[in-house]
mmCIF file with all atom_site columns, C-alpha atoms in Angstrom:
data_model
loop_
_atom_site.group_PDB
_atom_site.id
_atom_site.type_symbol
_atom_site.label_atom_id
_atom_site.label_alt_id
_atom_site.label_comp_id
_atom_site.label_asym_id
_atom_site.label_entity_id
_atom_site.label_seq_id
_atom_site.pdbx_PDB_ins_code
_atom_site.Cartn_x
_atom_site.Cartn_y
_atom_site.Cartn_z
_atom_site.occupancy
_atom_site.B_iso_or_equiv
_atom_site.pdbx_formal_charge
_atom_site.auth_seq_id
_atom_site.auth_comp_id
_atom_site.auth_asym_id
_atom_site.auth_atom_id
_atom_site.pdbx_PDB_model_num
ATOM 1   C CA . MET A 1 1   ? -0.002  0.001   -0.002  1.00 41.00 ? 1273 MET A CA 1
ATOM 2   C CA . PHE A 1 2   ? 2.755   2.450   0.895   1.00 44.00 ? 1274 PHE A CA 1
ATOM 3   C CA . GLY A 1 3   ? 5.473   0.785   -1.212  1.00 44.00 ? 1275 GLY A CA 1
ATOM 4   C CA . SER A 1 4   ? 6.057   3.715   -3.555  1.00 45.00 ? 1276 SER A CA 1
ATOM 5   C CA . TRP A 1 5   ? 5.692   6.351   -0.831  1.00 44.00 ? 1277 TRP A CA 1
ATOM 6   C CA . THR A 1 6   ? 8.835   7.540   0.900   1.00 44.00 ? 1278 THR A CA 1
ATOM 7   C CA . LEU A 1 7   ? 9.438   9.928   3.751   1.00 43.00 ? 1279 LEU A CA 1
ATOM 8   C CA . ASP A 1 8   ? 11.463  12.149  1.409   1.00 46.00 ? 1280 ASP A CA 1
ATOM 9   C CA . LYS A 1 9   ? 8.384   13.156  -0.548  1.00 54.00 ? 1281 LYS A CA 1
ATOM 10  C CA . ALA A 1 10  ? 6.236   15.832  1.072   1.00 55.00 ? 1282 ALA A CA 1
ATOM 11  C CA . GLN A 1 11  ? 2.639   16.381  -0.012  1.00 62.00 ? 1283 GLN A CA 1
ATOM 12  C CA . HIS A 1 12  ? 1.918   19.893  -1.214  1.00 66.00 ? 1284 HIS A CA 1
ATOM 13  C CA . TRP A 1 13  ? -1.721  20.933  -0.958  1.00 63.00 ? 1285 TRP A CA 1
ATOM 14  C CA . ASN A 1 14  ? -2.930  23.460  -3.515  1.00 75.00 ? 1286 ASN A CA 1
ATOM 15  C CA . SER A 1 15  ? -5.781  24.573  -1.293  1.00 81.00 ? 1287 SER A CA 1
ATOM 16  C CA . ARG A 1 16  ? -7.988  23.633  1.590   1.00 82.00 ? 1288 ARG A CA 1
ATOM 17  C CA . GLY A 1 17  ? -10.370 22.073  -0.925  1.00 84.00 ? 1289 GLY A CA 1
ATOM 18  C CA . HIS A 1 18  ? -7.575  19.888  -2.303  1.00 85.00 ? 1290 HIS A CA 1
ATOM 19  C CA . PHE A 1 19  ? -6.791  18.654  1.209   1.00 86.00 ? 1291 PHE A CA 1
ATOM 20  C CA . PHE A 1 20  ? -10.425 17.815  2.005   1.00 87.00 ? 1292 PHE A CA 1
ATOM 21  C CA . ALA A 1 21  ? -10.892 16.090  -1.356  1.00 87.00 ? 1293 ALA A CA 1
ATOM 22  C CA . ALA A 1 22  ? -7.843  13.918  -0.691  1.00 87.00 ? 1294 ALA A CA 1
ATOM 23  C CA . ALA A 1 23  ? -8.973  13.193  2.865   1.00 88.00 ? 1295 ALA A CA 1
ATOM 24  C CA . ALA A 1 24  ? -12.475 12.219  1.707   1.00 90.00 ? 1296 ALA A CA 1
ATOM 25  C CA . GLU A 1 25  ? -11.060 9.954   -1.006  1.00 89.00 ? 1297 GLU A CA 1
ATOM 26  C CA . ALA A 1 26  ? -8.693  8.287   1.461   1.00 90.00 ? 1298 ALA A CA 1
ATOM 27  C CA . MET A 1 27  ? -11.511 7.720   3.975   1.00 89.00 ? 1299 MET A CA 1
ATOM 28  C CA . ARG A 1 28  ? -13.761 6.328   1.234   1.00 89.00 ? 1300 ARG A CA 1
ATOM 29  C CA . ARG A 1 29  ? -11.088 3.859   0.121   1.00 89.00 ? 1301 ARG A CA 1
ATOM 30  C CA . ILE A 1 30  ? -10.405 2.734   3.695   1.00 88.00 ? 1302 ILE A CA 1
ATOM 31  C CA . LEU A 1 31  ? -14.092 2.169   4.444   1.00 86.00 ? 1303 LEU A CA 1
ATOM 32  C CA . ILE A 1 32  ? -14.781 0.381   1.161   1.00 86.00 ? 1304 ILE A CA 1
ATOM 33  C CA . GLU A 1 33  ? -11.762 -1.928  1.506   1.00 85.00 ? 1305 GLU A CA 1
ATOM 34  C CA . ASN A 1 34  ? -12.792 -2.692  5.076   1.00 82.00 ? 1306 ASN A CA 1
ATOM 35  C CA . ALA A 1 35  ? -16.371 -3.442  3.943   1.00 80.00 ? 1307 ALA A CA 1
ATOM 36  C CA . ARG A 1 36  ? -15.164 -5.688  1.123   1.00 79.00 ? 1308 ARG A CA 1
ATOM 37  C CA . GLY A 1 37  ? -12.805 -7.476  3.488   1.00 75.00 ? 1309 GLY A CA 1
ATOM 38  C CA . LYS A 1 38  ? -15.595 -8.193  5.968   1.00 70.00 ? 1310 LYS A CA 1
ATOM 39  C CA . ALA A 1 39  ? -17.654 -9.758  3.207   1.00 64.00 ? 1311 ALA A CA 1
ATOM 40  C CA . ARG A 1 40  ? -14.925 -12.273 2.330   1.00 64.00 ? 1312 ARG A CA 1
ATOM 41  C CA . ALA A 1 41  ? -15.380 -15.792 3.680   1.00 54.00 ? 1313 ALA A CA 1
ATOM 42  C CA . LYS A 1 42  ? -11.884 -15.913 5.182   1.00 56.00 ? 1314 LYS A CA 1
ATOM 43  C CA . ARG A 1 43  ? -12.720 -12.767 7.191   1.00 53.00 ? 1315 ARG A CA 1
ATOM 44  C CA . GLY A 1 44  ? -15.902 -14.215 8.631   1.00 53.00 ? 1316 GLY A CA 1
ATOM 45  C CA . GLY A 1 45  ? -18.191 -13.827 5.631   1.00 52.00 ? 1317 GLY A CA 1
ATOM 46  C CA . ASP A 1 46  ? -21.667 -13.065 6.873   1.00 53.00 ? 1318 ASP A CA 1
ATOM 47  C CA . TRP A 1 47  ? -20.802 -13.219 10.569  1.00 50.00 ? 1319 TRP A CA 1
ATOM 48  C CA . GLN A 1 48  ? -21.809 -10.162 12.527  1.00 53.00 ? 1320 GLN A CA 1
ATOM 49  C CA . ARG A 1 49  ? -19.537 -8.761  15.237  1.00 51.00 ? 1321 ARG A CA 1
ATOM 50  C CA . VAL A 1 50  ? -21.344 -6.758  17.876  1.00 45.00 ? 1322 VAL A CA 1
ATOM 51  C CA . ASP A 1 51  ? -19.608 -4.796  20.611  1.00 47.00 ? 1323 ASP A CA 1
ATOM 52  C CA . PHE A 1 52  ? -22.480 -4.029  22.940  1.00 34.00 ? 1324 PHE A CA 1
ATOM 53  C CA . GLU A 1 53  ? -20.646 -1.216  24.708  1.00 40.00 ? 1325 GLU A CA 1
ATOM 54  C CA . GLU A 1 54  ? -20.106 0.692   21.467  1.00 46.00 ? 1326 GLU A CA 1
ATOM 55  C CA . LEU A 1 55  ? -23.316 -0.300  19.667  1.00 38.00 ? 1327 LEU A CA 1
ATOM 56  C CA . ASP A 1 56  ? -24.840 2.658   17.822  1.00 44.00 ? 1328 ASP A CA 1
ATOM 57  C CA . VAL A 1 57  ? -27.997 1.536   16.094  1.00 36.00 ? 1329 VAL A CA 1
ATOM 58  C CA . THR A 1 58  ? -28.640 4.936   14.521  1.00 36.00 ? 1330 THR A CA 1
ATOM 59  C CA . ASN A 1 59  ? -25.355 4.802   12.625  1.00 57.00 ? 1331 ASN A CA 1
ATOM 60  C CA . SER A 1 60  ? -25.310 1.179   11.482  1.00 62.00 ? 1332 SER A CA 1
ATOM 61  C CA . VAL A 1 61  ? -24.539 0.584   7.826   1.00 70.00 ? 1333 VAL A CA 1
ATOM 62  C CA . SER A 1 62  ? -23.806 -2.923  6.629   1.00 77.00 ? 1334 SER A CA 1
ATOM 63  C CA . PRO A 1 63  ? -20.694 -3.607  4.552   1.00 78.00 ? 1335 PRO A CA 1
ATOM 64  C CA . ASP A 1 64  ? -22.940 -4.588  1.616   1.00 80.00 ? 1336 ASP A CA 1
ATOM 65  C CA . GLN A 1 65  ? -24.739 -1.252  1.823   1.00 80.00 ? 1337 GLN A CA 1
ATOM 66  C CA . LEU A 1 66  ? -21.435 0.616   1.927   1.00 81.00 ? 1338 LEU A CA 1
ATOM 67  C CA . VAL A 1 67  ? -20.102 -1.229  -1.129  1.00 83.00 ? 1339 VAL A CA 1
ATOM 68  C CA . ALA A 1 68  ? -23.392 -0.587  -2.979  1.00 84.00 ? 1340 ALA A CA 1
ATOM 69  C CA . LEU A 1 69  ? -23.101 3.104   -2.109  1.00 85.00 ? 1341 LEU A CA 1
ATOM 70  C CA . ASP A 1 70  ? -19.521 3.205   -3.397  1.00 87.00 ? 1342 ASP A CA 1
ATOM 71  C CA . ASP A 1 71  ? -20.505 1.542   -6.673  1.00 90.00 ? 1343 ASP A CA 1
ATOM 72  C CA . ALA A 1 72  ? -23.366 4.001   -7.143  1.00 90.00 ? 1344 ALA A CA 1
ATOM 73  C CA . LEU A 1 73  ? -21.078 6.890   -6.220  1.00 91.00 ? 1345 LEU A CA 1
ATOM 74  C CA . GLU A 1 74  ? -18.588 5.855   -8.902  1.00 93.00 ? 1346 GLU A CA 1
ATOM 75  C CA . ARG A 1 75  ? -21.406 5.865   -11.488 1.00 94.00 ? 1347 ARG A CA 1
ATOM 76  C CA . LEU A 1 76  ? -22.621 9.275   -10.254 1.00 94.00 ? 1348 LEU A CA 1
ATOM 77  C CA . ALA A 1 77  ? -19.119 10.751  -10.512 1.00 94.00 ? 1349 ALA A CA 1
ATOM 78  C CA . THR A 1 78  ? -18.946 9.778   -14.192 1.00 95.00 ? 1350 THR A CA 1
ATOM 79  C CA . LEU A 1 79  ? -22.209 11.647  -14.821 1.00 94.00 ? 1351 LEU A CA 1
ATOM 80  C CA . ASP A 1 80  ? -21.596 14.658  -12.559 1.00 94.00 ? 1352 ASP A CA 1
ATOM 81  C CA . HIS A 1 81  ? -18.098 15.025  -11.146 1.00 94.00 ? 1353 HIS A CA 1
ATOM 82  C CA . LEU A 1 82  ? -19.055 17.893  -8.809  1.00 95.00 ? 1354 LEU A CA 1
ATOM 83  C CA . ALA A 1 83  ? -21.966 15.946  -7.315  1.00 95.00 ? 1355 ALA A CA 1
ATOM 84  C CA . GLY A 1 84  ? -19.693 12.950  -6.765  1.00 94.00 ? 1356 GLY A CA 1
ATOM 85  C CA . GLU A 1 85  ? -17.055 15.044  -5.002  1.00 94.00 ? 1357 GLU A CA 1
ATOM 86  C CA . LEU A 1 86  ? -19.734 16.746  -2.906  1.00 94.00 ? 1358 LEU A CA 1
ATOM 87  C CA . VAL A 1 87  ? -21.064 13.385  -1.723  1.00 91.00 ? 1359 VAL A CA 1
ATOM 88  C CA . LYS A 1 88  ? -17.551 12.233  -0.818  1.00 91.00 ? 1360 LYS A CA 1
ATOM 89  C CA . LEU A 1 89  ? -16.910 15.368  1.217   1.00 91.00 ? 1361 LEU A CA 1
ATOM 90  C CA . ARG A 1 90  ? -20.264 15.190  2.979   1.00 90.00 ? 1362 ARG A CA 1
ATOM 91  C CA . TYR A 1 91  ? -20.419 11.445  3.617   1.00 85.00 ? 1363 TYR A CA 1
ATOM 92  C CA . PHE A 1 92  ? -16.786 10.416  4.045   1.00 84.00 ? 1364 PHE A CA 1
ATOM 93  C CA . ALA A 1 93  ? -15.185 13.609  5.394   1.00 86.00 ? 1365 ALA A CA 1
ATOM 94  C CA . GLY A 1 94  ? -18.222 14.712  7.433   1.00 86.00 ? 1366 GLY A CA 1
ATOM 95  C CA . LEU A 1 95  ? -18.278 18.266  6.106   1.00 89.00 ? 1367 LEU A CA 1
ATOM 96  C CA . ALA A 1 96  ? -21.393 20.411  6.284   1.00 91.00 ? 1368 ALA A CA 1
ATOM 97  C CA . LEU A 1 97  ? -22.795 21.539  2.939   1.00 92.00 ? 1369 LEU A CA 1
ATOM 98  C CA . ASP A 1 98  ? -21.386 25.062  3.195   1.00 92.00 ? 1370 ASP A CA 1
ATOM 99  C CA . GLN A 1 99  ? -17.959 23.657  4.186   1.00 93.00 ? 1371 GLN A CA 1
ATOM 100 C CA . ALA A 1 100 ? -17.996 21.241  1.264   1.00 93.00 ? 1372 ALA A CA 1
ATOM 101 C CA . ALA A 1 101 ? -18.972 24.073  -1.089  1.00 94.00 ? 1373 ALA A CA 1
ATOM 102 C CA . ALA A 1 102 ? -16.057 26.155  0.163   1.00 92.00 ? 1374 ALA A CA 1
ATOM 103 C CA . ALA A 1 103 ? -13.678 23.200  -0.203  1.00 92.00 ? 1375 ALA A CA 1
ATOM 104 C CA . LEU A 1 104 ? -14.812 22.698  -3.803  1.00 93.00 ? 1376 LEU A CA 1
ATOM 105 C CA . GLY A 1 105 ? -14.728 26.419  -4.548  1.00 93.00 ? 1377 GLY A CA 1
ATOM 106 C CA . VAL A 1 106 ? -18.387 26.697  -5.531  1.00 94.00 ? 1378 VAL A CA 1
ATOM 107 C CA . LEU A 1 107 ? -21.251 28.796  -4.259  1.00 95.00 ? 1379 LEU A CA 1
ATOM 108 C CA . THR A 1 108 ? -23.391 27.299  -1.520  1.00 94.00 ? 1380 THR A CA 1
ATOM 109 C CA . ALA A 1 109 ? -26.454 27.538  -3.786  1.00 95.00 ? 1381 ALA A CA 1
ATOM 110 C CA . THR A 1 110 ? -24.632 25.500  -6.431  1.00 95.00 ? 1382 THR A CA 1
ATOM 111 C CA . ALA A 1 111 ? -23.700 22.927  -3.791  1.00 95.00 ? 1383 ALA A CA 1
ATOM 112 C CA . TYR A 1 112 ? -27.355 22.712  -2.670  1.00 94.00 ? 1384 TYR A CA 1
ATOM 113 C CA . ARG A 1 113 ? -28.466 21.989  -6.241  1.00 95.00 ? 1385 ARG A CA 1
ATOM 114 C CA . HIS A 1 114 ? -25.821 19.325  -6.767  1.00 95.00 ? 1386 HIS A CA 1
ATOM 115 C CA . TRP A 1 115 ? -26.509 17.827  -3.313  1.00 94.00 ? 1387 TRP A CA 1
ATOM 116 C CA . ALA A 1 116 ? -30.244 17.553  -4.051  1.00 92.00 ? 1388 ALA A CA 1
ATOM 117 C CA . TYR A 1 117 ? -29.493 15.944  -7.402  1.00 94.00 ? 1389 TYR A CA 1
ATOM 118 C CA . ALA A 1 118 ? -26.921 13.545  -5.904  1.00 93.00 ? 1390 ALA A CA 1
ATOM 119 C CA . ARG A 1 119 ? -29.243 12.445  -3.095  1.00 91.00 ? 1391 ARG A CA 1
ATOM 120 C CA . ALA A 1 120 ? -32.126 11.790  -5.482  1.00 90.00 ? 1392 ALA A CA 1
ATOM 121 C CA . TRP A 1 121 ? -29.913 10.008  -8.001  1.00 92.00 ? 1393 TRP A CA 1
ATOM 122 C CA . LEU A 1 122 ? -28.208 7.828   -5.373  1.00 89.00 ? 1394 LEU A CA 1
ATOM 123 C CA . ASN A 1 123 ? -31.528 6.992   -3.732  1.00 87.00 ? 1395 ASN A CA 1
ATOM 124 C CA . THR A 1 124 ? -32.917 5.859   -7.092  1.00 88.00 ? 1396 THR A CA 1
ATOM 125 C CA . GLU A 1 125 ? -29.811 3.789   -7.863  1.00 88.00 ? 1397 GLU A CA 1
ATOM 126 C CA . LEU A 1 126 ? -29.707 2.151   -4.457  1.00 84.00 ? 1398 LEU A CA 1
ATOM 127 C CA . LEU A 1 127 ? -33.412 1.277   -4.591  1.00 83.00 ? 1399 LEU A CA 1
ATOM 128 C CA . LYS A 1 128 ? -32.829 -0.457  -7.945  1.00 84.00 ? 1400 LYS A CA 1
ATOM 129 C CA . GLU A 1 129 ? -30.327 -2.793  -6.267  1.00 69.00 ? 1401 GLU A CA 1
ATOM 130 C CA . THR A 1 130 ? -32.706 -3.964  -3.556  1.00 63.00 ? 1402 THR A CA 1
#
């Protein structure tokens, strides 16, 4: 994973938006790889681990749902790059809509339009898969 990365190379961020985009992408990849790993038979397959002390029912998303979201997000990004980036920043980096708009360098009103479109599009795509 880090084979080509060395300590000699420093990352230069062009802007705050560039940093948040990279952070959201990194978080997305970590979560998706973790979800795919949990689905593999050698990692327990369909077994469910439950830590009762840290159980948060309101924030439970299954690995299958997370992978389905990622697949739909990839398709959305090919149709509307800005909407895809906005979803990544909101969902994986936890930014508020106005923060995500600032990170992407767009007006908040533009972000609201793309967010409404992305939510509707993703909802439709995810309902098709169920």
